[in-house]
Amino acid sequence: MIKQSKTISMLLLLLLMSLLATACGFHSGYQSGKYPEEINMAEHGTHHHENGGGDGVSCADITEAPSDAPVKRFTLTAAKTTITLNNGKTVEAWTYNGSTPGPELRVKEGDRVIVTLANKNVEKGVSIHWHGVVLPCSQDGVPGVTQDAVWPGKSFTYEFIARHPGTYWYHSHQQSSEQAGRGLIGRLIVEPKKETFRYDRDYAVTLQKLNDKHTLTNGQVDGLKLDAKPGDAVRLRIINADNEVQWMGVAGADFQVISIDGQDLNGPDVIRQQWIPIGGGQRYDVLFTMPKNGQVQIYSKEQPKLNLSLGHGSAPERLNKNAKEFDFTTYGTPKEDGITPDMKFDRTYQLTLGLLDINGKQFHDIPPLIVKEGEWIKIRFDHKFGGPHPMHLHGHLFKVLTKNGKPLSGSPIYADSILLFRGDVYEIAFEANNPGLWMEHCHNLGHAANGMSMMVNYEGVTTPYRVGTKSGNLPD
Ligand SMILES: [Cu+2]
């Protein structure tokens, strides 16, 4: 009896905590009383000498070197606007260039991408983080770490080489939970110089929840219709800009998962009738051939309004709710790359994920993971408690080594995020080859806003920027 009431009060406490987390996540965010006045994210939680004693290089000085790469220029203006949804409703949205998602930026692998961000009227300041893109520290778009927030009337120009082809996206990293939630998001597609796969059509689709209320597929409330002819090979890039995991089903065709987080998979098998779990911030590209008659439909198991259909004719039979879950740990064909669970690592870190904490701490109270250029780093994520956590690392691609102690047996998986459900243990590896100050956080942005965010800091890298209420740089 005592045990039982203890369990019940534990459950009530949990419920209360998660309600609070949900309530605080979107509107007020981490800043409500939790941000210190001022903090230096290059030095918090470390001894001065570990960080090079201040005679190191500043993140602000780590920029893209000049080159003769072809230049692609864009301007994105952030503004508070009203937009009319396709159901006729007029809603407030914070937009890049007047729409949410903002414009799809398409560039070629190797291009020098130059984007000027202007802030028209977002009082709390904005930024652009290029999610998943490996770029120089000063271009990462994290207010208080890599730049100051861009205030109304001001602008900031980002410049980087799009080195890795793939499916990416961009969003404000100033109070991300609120700002991405209100619409400051968009797609970035880096087309490869040489295609790994063959397809006739290339579509990219953003799954989004606007203002915690409107479920949008490329800005459409009632799902999206895309054109395709019988026999067309279609590459569909699915970007989950929502906080929640979307279990996406593909009905009407056999398919391949050809890319995760923008990185091609090796020898992807043809599969059918599977739910693909896509965590917040993650991208999955699927490839399929349109049937002779009828449509292909792709939709979320739990949010059926997140859906799209391709082609014409009859609708395919829906996936069974109990259909198989896609498992990337056994999918595709192995390929040696020398990165193995038993190789020698220079540093190994353990991150235990709780309801809204990492190793029992939150945000700037979590000691940063210190790395040094040239080292190989292993991180072991252990999800002990709470809902799914899609853990995202800035500035690097990592390789997934093991899940629950078992090495991956299929294609190597390189990614910028790893989705953990409660009880999951993953080991990942990366080479410290991009000196800087990099965030590592949960991409359920409500969780990040409540403290599930930390730093991976290179020894000797400093920053002139400060996080906190004094500067107004609030990078949750
Ligand atoms: Cu989380």
PDB file of N, CA, C and O and ligand atoms in Angstrom, residues 355 387-391 442-444 447-448 452, ligand 1:
ATOM      1  N   LEU A 355      14.658  13.892 -17.492  1.00  0.00           N
ATOM      2  CA  LEU A 355      13.428  14.492 -18.016  1.00  0.00           C
ATOM      3  C   LEU A 355      13.762  15.780 -18.763  1.00  0.00           C
ATOM      4  O   LEU A 355      13.339  15.988 -19.893  1.00  0.00           O
ATOM      5  N   GLY A 387      10.561  11.797 -21.987  1.00  0.00           N
ATOM      6  CA  GLY A 387      10.160  11.574 -23.375  1.00  0.00           C
ATOM      7  C   GLY A 387      11.352  11.475 -24.301  1.00  0.00           C
ATOM      8  O   GLY A 387      12.494  11.552 -23.865  1.00  0.00           O
ATOM      9  N   PRO A 388      11.086  11.306 -25.605  1.00  0.00           N
ATOM     10  CA  PRO A 388      12.180  11.180 -26.575  1.00  0.00           C
ATOM     11  C   PRO A 388      13.056  12.427 -26.608  1.00  0.00           C
ATOM     12  O   PRO A 388      12.545  13.541 -26.499  1.00  0.00           O
ATOM     13  N   HIS A 389      14.364  12.206 -26.733  1.00  0.00           N
ATOM     14  CA  HIS A 389      15.312  13.315 -26.826  1.00  0.00           C
ATOM     15  C   HIS A 389      16.128  13.189 -28.114  1.00  0.00           C
ATOM     16  O   HIS A 389      17.008  12.330 -28.207  1.00  0.00           O
ATOM     17  N   PRO A 390      15.858  14.034 -29.111  1.00  0.00           N
ATOM     18  CA  PRO A 390      16.727  14.066 -30.296  1.00  0.00           C
ATOM     19  C   PRO A 390      17.922  14.970 -30.016  1.00  0.00           C
ATOM     20  O   PRO A 390      17.813  16.189 -30.073  1.00  0.00           O
ATOM     21  N   MET A 391      19.065  14.364 -29.707  1.00  0.00           N
ATOM     22  CA  MET A 391      20.233  15.150 -29.287  1.00  0.00           C
ATOM     23  C   MET A 391      21.030  15.607 -30.504  1.00  0.00           C
ATOM     24  O   MET A 391      21.450  14.785 -31.324  1.00  0.00           O
ATOM     25  N   CYS A 442      19.135  19.127 -26.868  1.00  0.00           N
ATOM     26  CA  CYS A 442      17.959  18.384 -27.301  1.00  0.00           C
ATOM     27  C   CYS A 442      17.215  19.239 -28.309  1.00  0.00           C
ATOM     28  O   CYS A 442      17.062  20.440 -28.112  1.00  0.00           O
ATOM     29  N   HIS A 443      16.762  18.609 -29.419  1.00  0.00           N
ATOM     30  CA  HIS A 443      16.025  19.375 -30.417  1.00  0.00           C
ATOM     31  C   HIS A 443      14.525  19.237 -30.286  1.00  0.00           C
ATOM     32  O   HIS A 443      13.767  19.627 -31.181  1.00  0.00           O
ATOM     33  N   ASN A 444      14.068  18.687 -29.158  1.00  0.00           N
ATOM     34  CA  ASN A 444      12.732  19.069 -28.729  1.00  0.00           C
ATOM     35  C   ASN A 444      13.007  20.422 -28.091  1.00  0.00           C
ATOM     36  O   ASN A 444      13.539  20.500 -26.981  1.00  0.00           O
ATOM     37  N   HIS A 447      12.369  21.213 -24.584  1.00  0.00           N
ATOM     38  CA  HIS A 447      13.324  20.654 -23.619  1.00  0.00           C
ATOM     39  C   HIS A 447      14.571  21.537 -23.524  1.00  0.00           C
ATOM     40  O   HIS A 447      15.076  21.797 -22.436  1.00  0.00           O
ATOM     41  N   ALA A 448      15.057  21.991 -24.688  1.00  0.00           N
ATOM     42  CA  ALA A 448      16.245  22.857 -24.692  1.00  0.00           C
ATOM     43  C   ALA A 448      15.951  24.139 -23.912  1.00  0.00           C
ATOM     44  O   ALA A 448      16.773  24.612 -23.125  1.00  0.00           O
ATOM     45  N   MET A 452      17.964  21.653 -21.366  1.00  0.00           N
ATOM     46  CA  MET A 452      18.664  20.503 -21.950  1.00  0.00           C
ATOM     47  C   MET A 452      19.590  20.931 -23.071  1.00  0.00           C
ATOM     48  O   MET A 452      19.373  20.612 -24.238  1.00  0.00           O
TER      49      MET A 452
HETATM   50 CU    CU B   1      14.666  16.320 -25.018  1.00  0.00          CU
END
